[in-house]
Amino acid sequence: MKRMLSLPYTFVLMNWAAVAGLYYFVTGKKDIWLSKKSAHKHNY
Amino acid sequence: METVFWLSFIFIVYVYFGYPALLGMLRMLAGRPVRKAYYEPTVSIVIAAHNERERIEKKLLNCLALDYPKRKLQIIIGLDGPTDGTEFVVWKYAKQGIEMSHSHEHHGKSSTLNRAMRRATGEIVVFADVRQTFDPAAIRELTANFADPQVGAASGELILMDESRGEAKSDVGLYWRYEKALRAMESRIHSVAGATGAIYAIRRELYQELPEETLIDDVMIPMRVVLAGKRTIFDPQAKAYDAVACCPLAEYGRKVRTLAGNYQLLTQLPQLLLPWRNPIFVQFISHKVGRLLVPYALITLLISNAFILHGIYALFFSLQSAWYIFATAGYVFSKRDVTAPVLIADESRRAA
């Protein structure tokens, strides 16, 4: 059951990331670059 | 509306299924295997780091334990204004040959890489991140690809591990394996449209300084190599390991950054959109640009379908509705999974 819900959720979230990516790029936000909140932040 | 519906549908199906099928056919008809041969060129490993005090020592030990002659290996840590004492950890390893390119101010990753590259002397430069671990044979496997003079850059394989210490089977892991299968096919035909930031290498003479604030060096550098007329290949024998994201939401932040970087890349290297300049134009458009446009095609698919609810379209609308209801439920469940341990910890603290 969990897997059945997880697949569409992951798909939609990853596609939403493209919209958010455009927003961050257009608005010039750089906080995604150094985010401390994300558990899997870019380790730089 | 029917035209909009079908155009959206065909586009989405092409990006996720048609393009892999096309790659599969092209691989069989026009595959160009890499003439890999083991040799030992001089290698510089360049790692950019900001505040990595807790993780950098493990990475340094990992690099020092690589199966590659020490006299041919240069390890450079580019420090970008760390404030947590990362530099003191790196200094401890100076006697073992670790070099440090230290900026006291924070300038960003691209500036850090540019600065570190000025110290690099190896024929081949390997780029890596701090978090992931190299397989001991990774450098040997990666450099073997450069025996083929057509290869200008080589990307290794990042294996996402779960708590069972096996390759992750979660949806994030599944997505990553799909991505790697695409890259393997693209590589076989000509080049991949980007490398894995955790492990990729380039001939030093092909490196050009990165513009400041470049978000995705691991796509920018390999695509410049392709535009210079060389191949960027993917070698699954050169492995690096990382832990899979705990949940899709954790992967989301990384994905936003990557996709924002793809938009930035189109402004930094607009020639990628010109078929007569980009030797992997079809791959780039289908893989990178296609992924940027799919969300909008999904929206037009849903909206156009809402206006045509007769016959087969009613079934499509039901399936789409169910998909998004499941996705919403998945989000709710995912939030519950994330918050559960926090609640337990709070409870135990209160009890104590």
mmCIF file of C-alpha atoms in Angstrom:
data_model
loop_
_atom_site.group_PDB
_atom_site.id
_atom_site.type_symbol
_atom_site.label_atom_id
_atom_site.label_comp_id
_atom_site.label_asym_id
_atom_site.label_seq_id
_atom_site.Cartn_x
_atom_site.Cartn_y
_atom_site.Cartn_z
ATOM 1 C CA MET A 1 0.000 0.000 0.000
ATOM 2 C CA LYS A 2 2.749 2.398 1.025
ATOM 3 C CA ARG A 3 4.648 1.641 -2.185
ATOM 4 C CA MET A 4 1.500 2.208 -4.228
ATOM 5 C CA LEU A 5 1.250 5.721 -2.791
ATOM 6 C CA SER A 6 4.948 6.418 -2.762
ATOM 7 C CA LEU A 7 5.466 5.994 -6.509
ATOM 8 C CA PRO A 8 2.972 8.666 -7.657
ATOM 9 C CA TYR A 9 4.094 10.920 -4.805
ATOM 10 C CA THR A 10 7.759 10.659 -5.834
ATOM 11 C CA PHE A 11 6.863 11.203 -9.500
ATOM 12 C CA VAL A 12 4.790 14.301 -8.807
ATOM 13 C CA LEU A 13 7.343 15.701 -6.353
ATOM 14 C CA MET A 14 10.241 15.244 -8.767
ATOM 15 C CA ASN A 15 8.248 16.972 -11.504
ATOM 16 C CA TRP A 16 7.275 19.762 -9.159
ATOM 17 C CA ALA A 17 10.999 20.219 -8.530
ATOM 18 C CA ALA A 18 11.367 21.333 -12.167
ATOM 19 C CA VAL A 19 8.776 24.084 -11.615
ATOM 20 C CA ALA A 20 10.429 25.098 -8.333
ATOM 21 C CA GLY A 21 13.809 24.999 -10.088
ATOM 22 C CA LEU A 22 12.578 27.494 -12.670
ATOM 23 C CA TYR A 23 11.225 29.719 -9.909
ATOM 24 C CA TYR A 24 14.534 29.656 -8.033
ATOM 25 C CA PHE A 25 16.473 30.323 -11.214
ATOM 26 C CA VAL A 26 14.266 33.216 -12.358
ATOM 27 C CA THR A 27 14.161 34.868 -8.938
ATOM 28 C CA GLY A 28 17.893 34.315 -8.491
ATOM 29 C CA LYS A 29 17.480 32.636 -5.130
ATOM 30 C CA LYS A 30 20.677 30.978 -3.979
ATOM 31 C CA ASP A 31 19.427 29.426 -0.744
ATOM 32 C CA ILE A 32 18.913 26.074 -2.463
ATOM 33 C CA TRP A 33 22.673 26.066 -2.968
ATOM 34 C CA LEU A 34 23.579 26.195 0.687
ATOM 35 C CA SER A 35 20.444 24.763 2.248
ATOM 36 C CA LYS A 36 21.099 23.431 5.722
ATOM 37 C CA LYS A 37 17.599 22.065 6.091
ATOM 38 C CA SER A 38 17.694 19.363 3.458
ATOM 39 C CA ALA A 39 18.804 16.034 4.855
ATOM 40 C CA HIS A 40 20.439 15.353 1.527
ATOM 41 C CA LYS A 41 21.782 18.789 0.826
ATOM 42 C CA HIS A 42 24.571 19.118 -1.660
ATOM 43 C CA ASN A 43 27.542 18.297 0.517
ATOM 44 C CA TYR A 44 29.486 21.307 -0.409
ATOM 45 C CA MET B 1 -8.553 20.391 -26.639
ATOM 46 C CA GLU B 2 -8.088 16.908 -28.056
ATOM 47 C CA THR B 3 -4.988 18.100 -29.924
ATOM 48 C CA VAL B 4 -3.535 19.613 -26.732
ATOM 49 C CA PHE B 5 -4.332 16.405 -24.862
ATOM 50 C CA TRP B 6 -2.636 14.137 -27.401
ATOM 51 C CA LEU B 7 0.387 16.391 -27.887
ATOM 52 C CA SER B 8 0.917 16.453 -24.106
ATOM 53 C CA PHE B 9 0.395 12.701 -23.846
ATOM 54 C CA ILE B 10 2.797 11.886 -26.688
ATOM 55 C CA PHE B 11 5.420 14.237 -25.291
ATOM 56 C CA ILE B 12 5.328 12.664 -21.807
ATOM 57 C CA VAL B 13 5.369 9.128 -23.194
ATOM 58 C CA TYR B 14 8.290 10.043 -25.468
ATOM 59 C CA VAL B 15 10.397 11.510 -22.625
ATOM 60 C CA TYR B 16 9.924 8.549 -20.262
ATOM 61 C CA PHE B 17 9.504 5.600 -22.648
ATOM 62 C CA GLY B 18 10.027 6.606 -26.295
ATOM 63 C CA TYR B 19 13.444 8.150 -25.732
ATOM 64 C CA PRO B 20 14.836 5.103 -23.852
ATOM 65 C CA ALA B 21 13.459 2.884 -26.644
ATOM 66 C CA LEU B 22 15.107 5.126 -29.249
ATOM 67 C CA LEU B 23 18.395 4.907 -27.341
ATOM 68 C CA GLY B 24 18.091 1.135 -27.206
ATOM 69 C CA MET B 25 17.742 0.987 -30.998
ATOM 70 C CA LEU B 26 20.536 3.487 -31.674
ATOM 71 C CA ARG B 27 22.824 1.605 -29.308
ATOM 72 C CA MET B 28 22.390 -1.538 -31.367
ATOM 73 C CA LEU B 29 22.741 0.236 -34.715
ATOM 74 C CA ALA B 30 25.418 2.816 -33.972
ATOM 75 C CA GLY B 31 27.084 1.833 -30.686
ATOM 76 C CA ARG B 32 30.647 3.099 -30.200
ATOM 77 C CA PRO B 33 32.343 1.125 -27.450
ATOM 78 C CA VAL B 34 35.100 2.862 -25.505
ATOM 79 C CA ARG B 35 38.579 1.414 -26.125
ATOM 80 C CA LYS B 36 39.385 1.127 -22.446
ATOM 81 C CA ALA B 37 42.941 0.105 -21.466
ATOM 82 C CA TYR B 38 44.537 0.165 -18.032
ATOM 83 C CA TYR B 39 47.452 2.565 -17.625
ATOM 84 C CA GLU B 40 48.599 4.952 -14.919
ATOM 85 C CA PRO B 41 48.458 8.626 -15.871
ATOM 86 C CA THR B 42 49.077 11.269 -13.211
ATOM 87 C CA VAL B 43 45.794 12.110 -11.496
ATOM 88 C CA SER B 44 44.619 15.087 -9.445
ATOM 89 C CA ILE B 45 41.577 14.557 -7.258
ATOM 90 C CA VAL B 46 39.800 17.865 -6.634
ATOM 91 C CA ILE B 47 37.195 18.102 -3.880
ATOM 92 C CA ALA B 48 35.368 21.317 -3.002
ATOM 93 C CA ALA B 49 34.205 21.690 0.592
ATOM 94 C CA HIS B 50 32.532 24.348 2.705
ATOM 95 C CA ASN B 51 31.673 23.252 6.248
ATOM 96 C CA GLU B 52 32.562 19.556 6.294
ATOM 97 C CA ARG B 53 34.431 19.031 9.554
ATOM 98 C CA GLU B 54 32.408 15.968 10.461
ATOM 99 C CA ARG B 55 32.730 14.186 7.134
ATOM 100 C CA ILE B 56 35.981 15.274 5.541
ATOM 101 C CA GLU B 57 38.272 12.945 7.484
ATOM 102 C CA LYS B 58 36.431 9.890 6.217
ATOM 103 C CA LYS B 59 36.787 11.189 2.661
ATOM 104 C CA LEU B 60 40.501 11.906 3.079
ATOM 105 C CA LEU B 61 41.139 8.404 4.433
ATOM 106 C CA ASN B 62 39.092 7.005 1.553
ATOM 107 C CA CYS B 63 41.243 8.897 -0.982
ATOM 108 C CA LEU B 64 44.490 7.841 0.709
ATOM 109 C CA ALA B 65 43.408 4.194 0.575
ATOM 110 C CA LEU B 66 42.720 4.176 -3.175
ATOM 111 C CA ASP B 67 44.326 1.497 -5.297
ATOM 112 C CA TYR B 68 46.497 3.899 -7.286
ATOM 113 C CA PRO B 69 50.237 4.733 -7.056
ATOM 114 C CA LYS B 70 50.701 7.511 -4.476
ATOM 115 C CA ARG B 71 53.445 9.215 -6.526
ATOM 116 C CA LYS B 72 50.955 9.657 -9.357
ATOM 117 C CA LEU B 73 48.120 10.926 -7.194
ATOM 118 C CA GLN B 74 47.590 14.526 -6.115
ATOM 119 C CA ILE B 75 44.717 15.221 -3.725
ATOM 120 C CA ILE B 76 43.532 18.834 -3.500
ATOM 121 C CA ILE B 77 40.858 19.984 -1.078
ATOM 122 C CA GLY B 78 39.371 23.311 -2.127
ATOM 123 C CA LEU B 79 38.051 25.017 0.997
ATOM 124 C CA ASP B 80 35.499 27.744 0.508
ATOM 125 C CA GLY B 81 35.456 29.881 3.628
ATOM 126 C CA PRO B 82 34.744 27.160 6.184
ATOM 127 C CA THR B 83 33.586 28.380 9.591
ATOM 128 C CA ASP B 84 33.473 25.044 11.400
ATOM 129 C CA GLY B 85 37.188 24.203 11.449
ATOM 130 C CA THR B 86 37.247 21.932 8.401
ATOM 131 C CA GLU B 87 40.691 23.334 7.542
ATOM 132 C CA PHE B 88 42.205 21.978 10.784
ATOM 133 C CA VAL B 89 41.108 18.461 9.919
ATOM 134 C CA VAL B 90 42.627 18.777 6.437
ATOM 135 C CA TRP B 91 45.886 20.185 7.853
ATOM 136 C CA LYS B 92 46.368 16.989 9.877
ATOM 137 C CA TYR B 93 46.799 15.136 6.588
ATOM 138 C CA ALA B 94 49.197 17.579 4.917
ATOM 139 C CA LYS B 95 52.165 15.288 5.706
ATOM 140 C CA GLN B 96 50.430 12.505 3.837
ATOM 141 C CA GLY B 97 50.330 14.613 0.722
ATOM 142 C CA ILE B 98 46.902 16.221 0.973
ATOM 143 C CA GLU B 99 47.020 19.722 -0.486
ATOM 144 C CA MET B 100 44.701 22.504 0.518
ATOM 145 C CA SER B 101 43.466 25.434 -1.518
ATOM 146 C CA HIS B 102 41.982 27.590 1.213
ATOM 147 C CA SER B 103 39.855 30.667 0.738
ATOM 148 C CA HIS B 104 38.942 32.418 3.982
ATOM 149 C CA GLU B 105 35.925 33.954 2.319
ATOM 150 C CA HIS B 106 32.940 32.126 0.944
ATOM 151 C CA HIS B 107 32.819 32.530 -2.841
ATOM 152 C CA GLY B 108 30.852 29.487 -4.043
ATOM 153 C CA LYS B 109 31.712 26.108 -5.479
ATOM 154 C CA SER B 110 32.660 27.199 -8.992
ATOM 155 C CA SER B 111 35.233 29.706 -7.698
ATOM 156 C CA THR B 112 36.582 27.037 -5.366
ATOM 157 C CA LEU B 113 36.977 24.562 -8.204
ATOM 158 C CA ASN B 114 38.646 27.188 -10.416
ATOM 159 C CA ARG B 115 41.125 28.006 -7.664
ATOM 160 C CA ALA B 116 41.875 24.361 -6.899
ATOM 161 C CA MET B 117 42.341 23.625 -10.603
ATOM 162 C CA ARG B 118 45.183 26.152 -10.771
ATOM 163 C CA ARG B 119 47.134 23.842 -8.441
ATOM 164 C CA ALA B 120 46.254 20.661 -10.305
ATOM 165 C CA THR B 121 49.112 19.046 -12.192
ATOM 166 C CA GLY B 122 47.661 15.654 -13.121
ATOM 167 C CA GLU B 123 46.992 14.690 -16.722
ATOM 168 C CA ILE B 124 43.560 13.602 -15.544
ATOM 169 C CA VAL B 125 41.501 15.487 -12.956
ATOM 170 C CA VAL B 126 38.905 13.639 -10.916
ATOM 171 C CA PHE B 127 36.156 15.699 -9.297
ATOM 172 C CA ALA B 128 34.311 14.434 -6.251
ATOM 173 C CA ASP B 129 32.110 15.501 -3.372
ATOM 174 C CA VAL B 130 32.880 14.965 0.299
ATOM 175 C CA ARG B 131 29.876 12.843 1.224
ATOM 176 C CA GLN B 132 30.307 9.883 -1.095
ATOM 177 C CA THR B 133 32.905 7.130 -0.816
ATOM 178 C CA PHE B 134 35.086 5.918 -3.693
ATOM 179 C CA ASP B 135 35.448 2.244 -4.448
ATOM 180 C CA PRO B 136 39.193 1.428 -4.066
ATOM 181 C CA ALA B 137 39.493 0.697 -7.812
ATOM 182 C CA ALA B 138 37.470 3.727 -8.900
ATOM 183 C CA ILE B 139 40.371 5.888 -10.128
ATOM 184 C CA ARG B 140 42.014 2.995 -11.973
ATOM 185 C CA GLU B 141 38.734 2.208 -13.756
ATOM 186 C CA LEU B 142 37.979 5.840 -14.531
ATOM 187 C CA THR B 143 41.425 6.637 -15.970
ATOM 188 C CA ALA B 144 41.425 3.513 -18.155
ATOM 189 C CA ASN B 145 38.798 5.216 -20.325
ATOM 190 C CA PHE B 146 41.275 7.948 -21.279
ATOM 191 C CA ALA B 147 43.360 5.417 -23.202
ATOM 192 C CA ASP B 148 40.761 6.102 -25.897
ATOM 193 C CA PRO B 149 41.806 9.475 -27.399
ATOM 194 C CA GLN B 150 38.187 10.314 -28.221
ATOM 195 C CA VAL B 151 37.242 10.342 -24.538
ATOM 196 C CA GLY B 152 37.507 13.789 -22.953
ATOM 197 C CA ALA B 153 35.557 13.123 -19.762
ATOM 198 C CA ALA B 154 34.339 10.053 -17.905
ATOM 199 C CA SER B 155 31.621 9.761 -15.311
ATOM 200 C CA GLY B 156 31.589 6.985 -12.745
ATOM 201 C CA GLU B 157 28.559 5.297 -11.249
ATOM 202 C CA LEU B 158 27.032 6.449 -7.986
ATOM 203 C CA ILE B 159 25.416 3.572 -6.131
ATOM 204 C CA LEU B 160 22.776 4.575 -3.623
ATOM 205 C CA MET B 161 22.739 2.193 -0.670
ATOM 206 C CA ASP B 162 19.925 1.632 1.800
ATOM 207 C CA GLU B 163 20.121 0.535 5.422
ATOM 208 C CA SER B 164 20.482 -3.120 4.375
ATOM 209 C CA ARG B 165 23.820 -2.125 2.722
ATOM 210 C CA GLY B 166 22.435 -3.171 -0.646
ATOM 211 C CA GLU B 167 21.503 -0.981 -3.603
ATOM 212 C CA ALA B 168 18.428 1.040 -2.686
ATOM 213 C CA LYS B 169 15.079 -0.365 -3.828
ATOM 214 C CA SER B 170 13.027 2.683 -2.806
ATOM 215 C CA ASP B 171 11.365 4.908 -5.385
ATOM 216 C CA VAL B 172 14.254 7.365 -5.213
ATOM 217 C CA GLY B 173 16.615 4.419 -5.781
ATOM 218 C CA LEU B 174 14.397 3.183 -8.622
ATOM 219 C CA TYR B 175 14.466 6.613 -10.277
ATOM 220 C CA TRP B 176 18.261 6.717 -9.980
ATOM 221 C CA ARG B 177 18.624 3.259 -11.557
ATOM 222 C CA TYR B 178 16.390 4.359 -14.470
ATOM 223 C CA GLU B 179 18.592 7.426 -14.860
ATOM 224 C CA LYS B 180 21.743 5.311 -14.891
ATOM 225 C CA ALA B 181 20.313 2.956 -17.527
ATOM 226 C CA LEU B 182 19.680 5.996 -19.745
ATOM 227 C CA ARG B 183 23.207 7.269 -19.197
ATOM 228 C CA ALA B 184 24.704 3.880 -20.052
ATOM 229 C CA MET B 185 22.857 3.858 -23.387
ATOM 230 C CA GLU B 186 23.718 7.495 -24.157
ATOM 231 C CA SER B 187 27.348 6.801 -23.403
ATOM 232 C CA ARG B 188 27.403 3.819 -25.722
ATOM 233 C CA ILE B 189 26.155 5.967 -28.637
ATOM 234 C CA HIS B 190 28.304 9.067 -28.064
ATOM 235 C CA SER B 191 28.138 10.907 -24.761
ATOM 236 C CA VAL B 192 26.098 11.394 -21.623
ATOM 237 C CA ALA B 193 24.426 14.762 -21.119
ATOM 238 C CA GLY B 194 26.080 15.297 -17.730
ATOM 239 C CA ALA B 195 28.171 13.445 -15.197
ATOM 240 C CA THR B 196 27.738 12.249 -11.621
ATOM 241 C CA GLY B 197 29.063 14.950 -9.299
ATOM 242 C CA ALA B 198 30.315 12.317 -6.867
ATOM 243 C CA ILE B 199 32.800 10.857 -9.345
ATOM 244 C CA TYR B 200 33.816 12.159 -12.733
ATOM 245 C CA ALA B 201 37.066 12.866 -14.503
ATOM 246 C CA ILE B 202 38.310 15.089 -17.307
ATOM 247 C CA ARG B 203 41.518 15.596 -19.257
ATOM 248 C CA ARG B 204 43.070 18.609 -17.547
ATOM 249 C CA GLU B 205 43.757 20.444 -20.799
ATOM 250 C CA LEU B 206 40.012 20.467 -21.560
ATOM 251 C CA TYR B 207 39.079 22.292 -18.348
ATOM 252 C CA GLN B 208 37.847 25.851 -18.798
ATOM 253 C CA GLU B 209 37.223 28.096 -15.811
ATOM 254 C CA LEU B 210 33.644 27.933 -14.603
ATOM 255 C CA PRO B 211 31.535 31.090 -14.533
ATOM 256 C CA GLU B 212 30.837 32.254 -10.978
ATOM 257 C CA GLU B 213 27.738 30.820 -9.325
ATOM 258 C CA THR B 214 27.523 27.886 -11.714
ATOM 259 C CA LEU B 215 25.030 25.552 -10.078
ATOM 260 C CA ILE B 216 25.858 22.278 -11.797
ATOM 261 C CA ASP B 217 29.535 21.928 -12.596
ATOM 262 C CA ASP B 218 28.943 18.220 -13.210
ATOM 263 C CA VAL B 219 26.864 19.059 -16.297
ATOM 264 C CA MET B 220 28.655 22.236 -17.379
ATOM 265 C CA ILE B 221 32.146 20.674 -17.479
ATOM 266 C CA PRO B 222 31.154 17.489 -19.382
ATOM 267 C CA MET B 223 28.994 19.409 -21.861
ATOM 268 C CA ARG B 224 31.882 21.742 -22.628
ATOM 269 C CA VAL B 225 33.946 18.638 -23.371
ATOM 270 C CA VAL B 226 31.261 17.440 -25.796
ATOM 271 C CA LEU B 227 31.116 20.856 -27.471
ATOM 272 C CA ALA B 228 34.904 20.656 -27.851
ATOM 273 C CA GLY B 229 34.427 17.536 -29.963
ATOM 274 C CA LYS B 230 35.316 14.842 -27.407
ATOM 275 C CA ARG B 231 33.158 12.206 -25.767
ATOM 276 C CA THR B 232 31.872 12.203 -22.186
ATOM 277 C CA ILE B 233 31.288 8.587 -21.301
ATOM 278 C CA PHE B 234 29.715 6.744 -18.383
ATOM 279 C CA ASP B 235 31.659 3.882 -16.832
ATOM 280 C CA PRO B 236 29.699 1.788 -14.313
ATOM 281 C CA GLN B 237 32.933 0.029 -13.293
ATOM 282 C CA ALA B 238 34.133 3.222 -11.567
ATOM 283 C CA LYS B 239 31.975 3.244 -8.472
ATOM 284 C CA ALA B 240 31.204 5.623 -5.640
ATOM 285 C CA TYR B 241 28.738 4.942 -2.843
ATOM 286 C CA ASP B 242 26.239 7.088 -1.012
ATOM 287 C CA ALA B 243 23.259 6.585 1.264
ATOM 288 C CA VAL B 244 19.901 6.914 -0.445
ATOM 289 C CA ALA B 245 17.765 9.862 0.647
ATOM 290 C CA CYS B 246 15.598 8.894 3.602
ATOM 291 C CA CYS B 247 12.437 10.034 1.825
ATOM 292 C CA PRO B 248 11.410 11.712 -1.437
ATOM 293 C CA LEU B 249 11.200 15.091 0.315
ATOM 294 C CA ALA B 250 14.882 14.880 1.218
ATOM 295 C CA GLU B 251 15.760 14.201 -2.443
ATOM 296 C CA TYR B 252 13.537 17.085 -3.507
ATOM 297 C CA GLY B 253 15.984 19.831 -2.412
ATOM 298 C CA ARG B 254 18.814 18.296 -4.424
ATOM 299 C CA LYS B 255 16.530 17.917 -7.426
ATOM 300 C CA VAL B 256 15.407 21.568 -7.324
ATOM 301 C CA ARG B 257 19.022 22.675 -7.321
ATOM 302 C CA THR B 258 19.896 20.384 -10.225
ATOM 303 C CA LEU B 259 16.944 21.511 -12.317
ATOM 304 C CA ALA B 260 17.545 25.200 -11.539
ATOM 305 C CA GLY B 261 21.072 24.475 -12.742
ATOM 306 C CA ASN B 262 19.728 23.061 -15.996
ATOM 307 C CA TYR B 263 17.893 26.321 -16.675
ATOM 308 C CA GLN B 264 21.069 28.213 -15.862
ATOM 309 C CA LEU B 265 23.045 25.948 -18.204
ATOM 310 C CA LEU B 266 20.809 26.920 -21.138
ATOM 311 C CA THR B 267 21.751 30.567 -20.584
ATOM 312 C CA GLN B 268 25.443 29.818 -20.032
ATOM 313 C CA LEU B 269 25.829 27.446 -23.005
ATOM 314 C CA PRO B 270 23.043 28.374 -25.462
ATOM 315 C CA GLN B 271 24.897 26.549 -28.247
ATOM 316 C CA LEU B 272 23.634 23.333 -26.657
ATOM 317 C CA LEU B 273 20.311 24.159 -28.305
ATOM 318 C CA LEU B 274 21.855 24.314 -31.782
ATOM 319 C CA PRO B 275 21.874 20.914 -33.536
ATOM 320 C CA TRP B 276 24.850 21.891 -35.714
ATOM 321 C CA ARG B 277 26.930 22.810 -32.644
ATOM 322 C CA ASN B 278 25.884 20.129 -30.169
ATOM 323 C CA PRO B 279 26.900 16.598 -31.246
ATOM 324 C CA ILE B 280 24.400 15.112 -28.780
ATOM 325 C CA PHE B 281 21.569 17.483 -29.546
ATOM 326 C CA VAL B 282 18.870 14.770 -29.566
ATOM 327 C CA GLN B 283 20.067 13.327 -26.243
ATOM 328 C CA PHE B 284 20.314 16.745 -24.648
ATOM 329 C CA ILE B 285 16.859 17.874 -25.760
ATOM 330 C CA SER B 286 15.186 14.544 -24.959
ATOM 331 C CA HIS B 287 16.875 14.002 -21.612
ATOM 332 C CA LYS B 288 17.607 17.397 -20.083
ATOM 333 C CA VAL B 289 15.177 19.801 -21.765
ATOM 334 C CA GLY B 290 12.434 17.153 -21.891
ATOM 335 C CA ARG B 291 12.562 16.729 -18.110
ATOM 336 C CA LEU B 292 12.229 20.481 -17.644
ATOM 337 C CA LEU B 293 9.086 20.557 -19.795
ATOM 338 C CA VAL B 294 7.303 17.405 -18.600
ATOM 339 C CA PRO B 295 5.643 19.125 -15.574
ATOM 340 C CA TYR B 296 3.939 21.617 -17.872
ATOM 341 C CA ALA B 297 2.857 18.819 -20.210
ATOM 342 C CA LEU B 298 1.367 17.034 -17.186
ATOM 343 C CA ILE B 299 -0.621 20.157 -16.331
ATOM 344 C CA THR B 300 -1.911 20.634 -19.893
ATOM 345 C CA LEU B 301 -2.742 16.922 -20.033
ATOM 346 C CA LEU B 302 -4.906 17.177 -16.928
ATOM 347 C CA ILE B 303 -6.577 20.467 -17.841
ATOM 348 C CA SER B 304 -7.313 19.507 -21.459
ATOM 349 C CA ASN B 305 -8.672 16.159 -20.252
ATOM 350 C CA ALA B 306 -11.069 17.943 -17.889
ATOM 351 C CA PHE B 307 -12.741 19.535 -20.920
ATOM 352 C CA ILE B 308 -13.165 16.270 -22.831
ATOM 353 C CA LEU B 309 -14.775 13.591 -20.733
ATOM 354 C CA HIS B 310 -16.374 11.343 -23.327
ATOM 355 C CA GLY B 311 -15.374 7.824 -24.331
ATOM 356 C CA ILE B 312 -11.752 6.883 -23.718
ATOM 357 C CA TYR B 313 -11.046 10.343 -22.293
ATOM 358 C CA ALA B 314 -13.225 9.605 -19.264
ATOM 359 C CA LEU B 315 -10.990 6.628 -18.479
ATOM 360 C CA PHE B 316 -7.871 8.779 -18.880
ATOM 361 C CA PHE B 317 -9.342 11.387 -16.542
ATOM 362 C CA SER B 318 -10.184 8.756 -13.926
ATOM 363 C CA LEU B 319 -6.646 7.391 -14.089
ATOM 364 C CA GLN B 320 -5.109 10.833 -13.822
ATOM 365 C CA SER B 321 -7.370 11.757 -10.901
ATOM 366 C CA ALA B 322 -6.494 8.506 -9.113
ATOM 367 C CA TRP B 323 -2.778 9.156 -9.729
ATOM 368 C CA TYR B 324 -2.921 12.598 -8.108
ATOM 369 C CA ILE B 325 -5.107 11.404 -5.236
ATOM 370 C CA PHE B 326 -2.543 8.653 -4.564
ATOM 371 C CA ALA B 327 0.267 11.207 -4.815
ATOM 372 C CA THR B 328 -1.478 13.416 -2.230
ATOM 373 C CA ALA B 329 -2.012 10.428 0.060
ATOM 374 C CA GLY B 330 1.666 9.519 -0.423
ATOM 375 C CA TYR B 331 2.619 13.031 0.663
ATOM 376 C CA VAL B 332 0.476 12.741 3.796
ATOM 377 C CA PHE B 333 1.968 9.334 4.665
ATOM 378 C CA SER B 334 5.469 10.613 3.977
ATOM 379 C CA LYS B 335 4.960 13.543 6.357
ATOM 380 C CA ARG B 336 3.718 11.138 9.015
ATOM 381 C CA ASP B 337 6.821 8.968 8.557
ATOM 382 C CA VAL B 338 9.110 11.954 8.947
ATOM 383 C CA THR B 339 7.411 13.405 11.997
ATOM 384 C CA ALA B 340 6.931 10.130 13.901
ATOM 385 C CA PRO B 341 10.501 9.793 15.295
ATOM 386 C CA VAL B 342 10.492 13.436 16.386
ATOM 387 C CA LEU B 343 7.320 12.939 18.376
ATOM 388 C CA ILE B 344 8.747 9.839 20.053
ATOM 389 C CA ALA B 345 11.933 11.719 20.979
ATOM 390 C CA ASP B 346 9.928 14.570 22.470
ATOM 391 C CA GLU B 347 7.848 12.129 24.461
ATOM 392 C CA SER B 348 10.906 10.366 25.893
ATOM 393 C CA ARG B 349 12.484 13.692 26.841
ATOM 394 C CA ARG B 350 9.308 14.692 28.604
ATOM 395 C CA ALA B 351 9.228 11.363 30.421
ATOM 396 C CA ALA B 352 12.857 11.800 31.542
#
